[in-house]
Amino acid sequence: MTGVRFVSQAEAYESLRSDFAGNKGLLKEFPAKALPESFRVRVAKGAEREPVSAAVERRPGVSYVADEADMFGNPDWSGGADISVTLCVKDDYVPACRAGRGAADGARATAREKKAIVSAIEKMPGVTSYVFEDQKTAYRNFAEDFADNEALVQATRPSDLPEAYRLTARPEADWNLMSRRPARLNGVHRAYNARCLAAKATLGVKYGIRYWVALPDSKVCAPGAR
């Protein structure tokens, strides 16, 4: 470790108010007393991070330990997309990829399914542009995001990562509604408000709100509360 800093509830709340200034509902949900005190630990570049996290997690009084490098390096919320639509891969485990697709059940998204997905995206009001990300591109981005975790990169193959459409939307659009529409299409593994996922991760990692994954997008990322 190269440094440790204590963050009080009052300091955490002031930071939360700055990060989520436009979201009055969220700020009402989490007053200062709802935020835990915390310590910010800085680890030397190149050092093994897991032993540090494990040692701290075992200490009395510690509720939650999060590695910001791992959380914010996740490619699900990097890359600048507003909405991400990830496609089914071979032997996908999610129900949407394993039922209701006929001969394509359990298979990667077909050319016909991709065509239907593109058609739906192009008809969605609020979308200003979109790009297709193939598995090679996804792997390259993954390797860059997790460059400090050589074992993970070596254990992951391009075929493990889904193809995806990355959408850019108008700021005033309801991104939550826009992400729900393609989620119902065959061949779609998941569609989500990528900006909202990043906001949820901020609540968990930066502010110690352990149930951040379960928070509804409508509460964390209400339209107009970017």
mmCIF file of C-alpha atoms in Angstrom:
data_model
loop_
_atom_site.group_PDB
_atom_site.id
_atom_site.type_symbol
_atom_site.label_atom_id
_atom_site.label_comp_id
_atom_site.label_asym_id
_atom_site.label_seq_id
_atom_site.Cartn_x
_atom_site.Cartn_y
_atom_site.Cartn_z
ATOM 1 C CA MET A 1 0.000 0.000 0.000
ATOM 2 C CA THR A 2 1.197 3.510 -0.780
ATOM 3 C CA GLY A 3 -1.531 5.501 0.972
ATOM 4 C CA VAL A 4 -4.728 5.361 3.053
ATOM 5 C CA ARG A 5 -7.404 8.048 3.384
ATOM 6 C CA PHE A 6 -10.489 8.125 5.646
ATOM 7 C CA VAL A 7 -13.821 9.291 4.190
ATOM 8 C CA SER A 8 -16.529 10.381 6.639
ATOM 9 C CA GLN A 9 -20.279 10.131 6.035
ATOM 10 C CA ALA A 10 -20.469 13.892 5.531
ATOM 11 C CA GLU A 11 -17.688 13.852 2.930
ATOM 12 C CA ALA A 12 -19.234 10.861 1.177
ATOM 13 C CA TYR A 13 -22.606 12.601 0.996
ATOM 14 C CA GLU A 14 -21.134 15.791 -0.463
ATOM 15 C CA SER A 15 -19.446 13.684 -3.121
ATOM 16 C CA LEU A 16 -22.703 11.807 -3.799
ATOM 17 C CA ARG A 17 -24.540 15.110 -4.230
ATOM 18 C CA SER A 18 -21.956 16.155 -6.789
ATOM 19 C CA ASP A 19 -21.995 12.859 -8.716
ATOM 20 C CA PHE A 20 -25.814 12.657 -8.809
ATOM 21 C CA ALA A 21 -26.711 16.347 -8.736
ATOM 22 C CA GLY A 22 -29.615 15.968 -11.166
ATOM 23 C CA ASN A 23 -31.250 13.005 -9.441
ATOM 24 C CA LYS A 24 -33.273 14.309 -6.497
ATOM 25 C CA GLY A 25 -35.014 10.962 -5.983
ATOM 26 C CA LEU A 26 -31.733 9.126 -5.525
ATOM 27 C CA LEU A 27 -30.353 11.750 -3.149
ATOM 28 C CA LYS A 28 -33.514 11.474 -1.067
ATOM 29 C CA GLU A 29 -33.100 7.684 -0.980
ATOM 30 C CA PHE A 30 -29.545 7.953 0.359
ATOM 31 C CA PRO A 31 -29.110 10.687 2.995
ATOM 32 C CA ALA A 32 -25.724 11.083 4.676
ATOM 33 C CA LYS A 33 -26.618 8.691 7.500
ATOM 34 C CA ALA A 34 -27.281 5.913 4.963
ATOM 35 C CA LEU A 35 -23.726 6.036 3.619
ATOM 36 C CA PRO A 36 -20.974 4.086 5.375
ATOM 37 C CA GLU A 37 -17.680 5.575 6.447
ATOM 38 C CA SER A 38 -14.793 4.194 4.436
ATOM 39 C CA PHE A 39 -11.072 4.058 3.861
ATOM 40 C CA ARG A 40 -9.544 4.604 0.410
ATOM 41 C CA VAL A 41 -6.444 2.488 -0.069
ATOM 42 C CA ARG A 42 -3.903 3.178 -2.787
ATOM 43 C CA VAL A 43 -1.887 0.194 -4.035
ATOM 44 C CA ALA A 44 1.445 0.451 -5.829
ATOM 45 C CA LYS A 45 1.298 -0.081 -9.574
ATOM 46 C CA GLY A 46 2.036 -3.693 -10.466
ATOM 47 C CA ALA A 47 1.392 -4.970 -6.939
ATOM 48 C CA GLU A 48 -0.863 -7.958 -6.270
ATOM 49 C CA ARG A 49 -4.211 -6.427 -5.355
ATOM 50 C CA GLU A 50 -6.179 -9.501 -4.245
ATOM 51 C CA PRO A 51 -4.081 -10.202 -1.103
ATOM 52 C CA VAL A 52 -4.589 -6.589 -0.020
ATOM 53 C CA SER A 53 -8.369 -6.831 -0.487
ATOM 54 C CA ALA A 54 -8.507 -10.190 1.298
ATOM 55 C CA ALA A 55 -6.488 -8.938 4.272
ATOM 56 C CA VAL A 56 -8.668 -5.853 4.700
ATOM 57 C CA GLU A 57 -11.911 -7.800 4.281
ATOM 58 C CA ARG A 58 -11.058 -10.009 7.268
ATOM 59 C CA ARG A 59 -10.686 -7.073 9.634
ATOM 60 C CA PRO A 60 -13.391 -6.513 12.302
ATOM 61 C CA GLY A 61 -15.805 -3.736 11.392
ATOM 62 C CA VAL A 62 -15.298 -4.081 7.632
ATOM 63 C CA SER A 63 -18.565 -4.541 5.753
ATOM 64 C CA TYR A 64 -17.480 -4.464 2.131
ATOM 65 C CA VAL A 65 -14.287 -4.263 0.076
ATOM 66 C CA ALA A 66 -14.318 -3.306 -3.592
ATOM 67 C CA ASP A 67 -11.438 -3.004 -6.024
ATOM 68 C CA GLU A 68 -12.131 0.046 -8.156
ATOM 69 C CA ALA A 69 -9.691 -1.089 -10.834
ATOM 70 C CA ASP A 70 -11.657 -4.307 -11.369
ATOM 71 C CA MET A 71 -15.095 -2.721 -11.190
ATOM 72 C CA PHE A 72 -14.512 0.272 -13.429
ATOM 73 C CA GLY A 73 -12.369 -1.724 -15.837
ATOM 74 C CA ASN A 74 -15.402 -3.846 -16.718
ATOM 75 C CA PRO A 75 -16.012 -3.509 -20.490
ATOM 76 C CA ASP A 76 -19.771 -3.505 -19.871
ATOM 77 C CA TRP A 77 -19.531 0.167 -18.913
ATOM 78 C CA SER A 78 -16.467 1.365 -20.784
ATOM 79 C CA GLY A 79 -16.336 2.554 -24.353
ATOM 80 C CA GLY A 80 -18.750 5.465 -24.180
ATOM 81 C CA ALA A 81 -21.953 3.753 -25.385
ATOM 82 C CA ASP A 82 -25.253 4.941 -23.948
ATOM 83 C CA ILE A 83 -27.070 1.661 -24.566
ATOM 84 C CA SER A 84 -25.516 -1.760 -25.175
ATOM 85 C CA VAL A 85 -27.281 -4.690 -26.820
ATOM 86 C CA THR A 86 -25.241 -7.875 -26.350
ATOM 87 C CA LEU A 87 -26.049 -10.935 -28.456
ATOM 88 C CA CYS A 88 -26.397 -14.605 -27.619
ATOM 89 C CA VAL A 89 -23.250 -16.741 -27.794
ATOM 90 C CA LYS A 90 -23.027 -20.494 -28.271
ATOM 91 C CA ASP A 91 -24.316 -22.442 -25.244
ATOM 92 C CA ASP A 92 -25.536 -19.193 -23.672
ATOM 93 C CA TYR A 93 -27.012 -19.806 -20.235
ATOM 94 C CA VAL A 94 -29.619 -17.029 -20.121
ATOM 95 C CA PRO A 95 -33.257 -18.083 -20.737
ATOM 96 C CA ALA A 96 -33.678 -15.541 -23.545
ATOM 97 C CA CYS A 97 -31.038 -17.402 -25.577
ATOM 98 C CA ARG A 98 -32.261 -20.910 -24.755
ATOM 99 C CA ALA A 99 -35.993 -20.749 -25.408
ATOM 100 C CA GLY A 100 -38.373 -19.440 -28.040
ATOM 101 C CA ARG A 101 -35.795 -19.246 -30.829
ATOM 102 C CA GLY A 102 -36.619 -22.486 -32.595
ATOM 103 C CA ALA A 103 -33.579 -24.161 -34.132
ATOM 104 C CA ALA A 104 -31.404 -21.338 -32.791
ATOM 105 C CA ASP A 105 -32.090 -22.213 -29.133
ATOM 106 C CA GLY A 106 -28.775 -22.285 -27.272
ATOM 107 C CA ALA A 107 -26.873 -21.000 -30.308
ATOM 108 C CA ARG A 108 -25.173 -17.713 -31.091
ATOM 109 C CA ALA A 109 -27.313 -15.005 -32.674
ATOM 110 C CA THR A 110 -28.157 -15.853 -36.276
ATOM 111 C CA ALA A 111 -27.839 -13.586 -39.314
ATOM 112 C CA ARG A 112 -31.635 -13.334 -39.488
ATOM 113 C CA GLU A 113 -31.858 -12.333 -35.834
ATOM 114 C CA LYS A 114 -29.141 -9.710 -36.285
ATOM 115 C CA LYS A 115 -31.005 -8.261 -39.251
ATOM 116 C CA ALA A 116 -34.173 -7.959 -37.170
ATOM 117 C CA ILE A 117 -32.228 -6.369 -34.303
ATOM 118 C CA VAL A 118 -30.658 -3.781 -36.626
ATOM 119 C CA SER A 119 -34.070 -2.996 -38.102
ATOM 120 C CA ALA A 120 -35.484 -2.433 -34.616
ATOM 121 C CA ILE A 121 -32.543 -0.237 -33.586
ATOM 122 C CA GLU A 122 -32.875 1.935 -36.676
ATOM 123 C CA LYS A 123 -36.557 2.505 -35.903
ATOM 124 C CA MET A 124 -35.980 3.444 -32.262
ATOM 125 C CA PRO A 125 -36.636 7.134 -31.598
ATOM 126 C CA GLY A 126 -33.790 8.732 -29.726
ATOM 127 C CA VAL A 127 -30.951 6.719 -31.291
ATOM 128 C CA THR A 128 -28.453 9.004 -32.997
ATOM 129 C CA SER A 129 -25.955 6.323 -34.080
ATOM 130 C CA TYR A 130 -24.863 2.750 -33.450
ATOM 131 C CA VAL A 131 -21.875 0.505 -34.137
ATOM 132 C CA PHE A 132 -21.511 -3.266 -34.308
ATOM 133 C CA GLU A 133 -18.805 -4.831 -32.129
ATOM 134 C CA ASP A 134 -17.649 -8.270 -33.268
ATOM 135 C CA GLN A 135 -15.966 -10.810 -31.004
ATOM 136 C CA LYS A 136 -12.437 -9.872 -32.084
ATOM 137 C CA THR A 137 -13.081 -6.233 -31.251
ATOM 138 C CA ALA A 138 -14.746 -7.205 -27.968
ATOM 139 C CA TYR A 139 -11.707 -9.286 -27.028
ATOM 140 C CA ARG A 140 -9.279 -6.503 -27.909
ATOM 141 C CA ASN A 141 -11.233 -4.080 -25.718
ATOM 142 C CA PHE A 142 -11.423 -6.701 -22.953
ATOM 143 C CA ALA A 143 -7.660 -7.277 -23.060
ATOM 144 C CA GLU A 144 -7.030 -3.538 -22.835
ATOM 145 C CA ASP A 145 -9.444 -3.074 -19.933
ATOM 146 C CA PHE A 146 -7.917 -5.953 -17.965
ATOM 147 C CA ALA A 147 -4.291 -5.516 -18.994
ATOM 148 C CA ASP A 148 -3.260 -5.737 -15.332
ATOM 149 C CA ASN A 149 -4.891 -9.172 -14.981
ATOM 150 C CA GLU A 150 -2.828 -11.326 -17.324
ATOM 151 C CA ALA A 151 -4.273 -14.607 -16.014
ATOM 152 C CA LEU A 152 -7.839 -13.502 -16.781
ATOM 153 C CA VAL A 153 -6.945 -12.305 -20.265
ATOM 154 C CA GLN A 154 -5.125 -15.557 -21.076
ATOM 155 C CA ALA A 155 -8.040 -17.645 -19.784
ATOM 156 C CA THR A 156 -10.547 -15.780 -21.968
ATOM 157 C CA ARG A 157 -11.053 -16.484 -25.655
ATOM 158 C CA PRO A 158 -12.714 -14.222 -28.232
ATOM 159 C CA SER A 159 -15.507 -16.791 -28.545
ATOM 160 C CA ASP A 160 -16.326 -16.306 -24.853
ATOM 161 C CA LEU A 161 -17.327 -12.692 -25.432
ATOM 162 C CA PRO A 162 -20.601 -11.643 -27.057
ATOM 163 C CA GLU A 163 -21.017 -9.559 -30.161
ATOM 164 C CA ALA A 164 -22.845 -6.340 -29.426
ATOM 165 C CA TYR A 165 -24.456 -3.224 -30.791
ATOM 166 C CA ARG A 166 -23.352 -0.037 -29.030
ATOM 167 C CA LEU A 167 -25.919 2.736 -29.295
ATOM 168 C CA THR A 168 -25.599 6.477 -28.806
ATOM 169 C CA ALA A 169 -28.807 8.236 -27.761
ATOM 170 C CA ARG A 170 -30.066 11.787 -27.464
ATOM 171 C CA PRO A 171 -29.592 13.140 -23.913
ATOM 172 C CA GLU A 172 -33.299 13.884 -23.481
ATOM 173 C CA ALA A 173 -34.431 10.379 -24.516
ATOM 174 C CA ASP A 174 -35.646 7.818 -21.983
ATOM 175 C CA TRP A 175 -32.651 5.503 -22.089
ATOM 176 C CA ASN A 176 -34.292 3.012 -19.755
ATOM 177 C CA LEU A 177 -37.260 2.561 -22.088
ATOM 178 C CA MET A 178 -34.931 2.338 -25.071
ATOM 179 C CA SER A 179 -32.942 -0.469 -23.452
ATOM 180 C CA ARG A 180 -36.081 -2.486 -22.680
ATOM 181 C CA ARG A 181 -37.287 -2.612 -26.282
ATOM 182 C CA PRO A 182 -34.437 -4.611 -27.891
ATOM 183 C CA ALA A 183 -34.217 -6.872 -24.828
ATOM 184 C CA ARG A 184 -37.357 -8.661 -26.069
ATOM 185 C CA LEU A 185 -35.885 -9.612 -29.447
ATOM 186 C CA ASN A 186 -34.660 -13.101 -30.335
ATOM 187 C CA GLY A 187 -30.885 -13.377 -30.323
ATOM 188 C CA VAL A 188 -30.438 -10.715 -27.630
ATOM 189 C CA HIS A 189 -28.611 -11.855 -24.505
ATOM 190 C CA ARG A 190 -29.095 -8.558 -22.733
ATOM 191 C CA ALA A 191 -29.862 -4.918 -23.453
ATOM 192 C CA TYR A 192 -29.080 -2.302 -20.866
ATOM 193 C CA ASN A 193 -28.551 1.366 -20.145
ATOM 194 C CA ALA A 194 -24.744 1.337 -20.077
ATOM 195 C CA ARG A 195 -24.509 4.725 -18.413
ATOM 196 C CA CYS A 196 -26.828 3.507 -15.663
ATOM 197 C CA LEU A 197 -24.681 0.430 -15.067
ATOM 198 C CA ALA A 198 -21.720 2.732 -14.519
ATOM 199 C CA ALA A 199 -23.779 4.843 -12.114
ATOM 200 C CA LYS A 200 -24.787 1.732 -10.150
ATOM 201 C CA ALA A 201 -21.167 0.635 -9.963
ATOM 202 C CA THR A 202 -20.295 4.050 -8.579
ATOM 203 C CA LEU A 203 -22.884 3.590 -5.820
ATOM 204 C CA GLY A 204 -21.404 0.218 -4.918
ATOM 205 C CA VAL A 205 -17.695 0.866 -5.245
ATOM 206 C CA LYS A 206 -17.373 4.510 -4.291
ATOM 207 C CA TYR A 207 -20.170 4.726 -1.729
ATOM 208 C CA GLY A 208 -20.359 1.197 -0.315
ATOM 209 C CA ILE A 209 -24.027 0.570 -1.167
ATOM 210 C CA ARG A 210 -23.893 -3.220 -1.293
ATOM 211 C CA TYR A 211 -27.211 -3.842 -3.058
ATOM 212 C CA TRP A 212 -26.366 -1.554 -5.985
ATOM 213 C CA VAL A 213 -26.969 -4.304 -8.564
ATOM 214 C CA ALA A 214 -30.598 -4.671 -7.458
ATOM 215 C CA LEU A 215 -31.405 -0.963 -7.652
ATOM 216 C CA PRO A 216 -33.886 -0.296 -10.493
ATOM 217 C CA ASP A 217 -32.646 1.769 -13.426
ATOM 218 C CA SER A 218 -35.732 3.968 -13.050
ATOM 219 C CA LYS A 219 -34.452 5.098 -9.644
ATOM 220 C CA VAL A 220 -30.738 5.394 -10.344
ATOM 221 C CA CYS A 221 -30.993 6.829 -13.847
ATOM 222 C CA ALA A 222 -34.325 8.587 -14.184
ATOM 223 C CA PRO A 223 -34.774 10.413 -17.540
ATOM 224 C CA GLY A 224 -33.091 13.788 -17.352
ATOM 225 C CA ALA A 225 -30.974 12.806 -14.328
ATOM 226 C CA ARG A 226 -27.646 12.136 -16.021
#
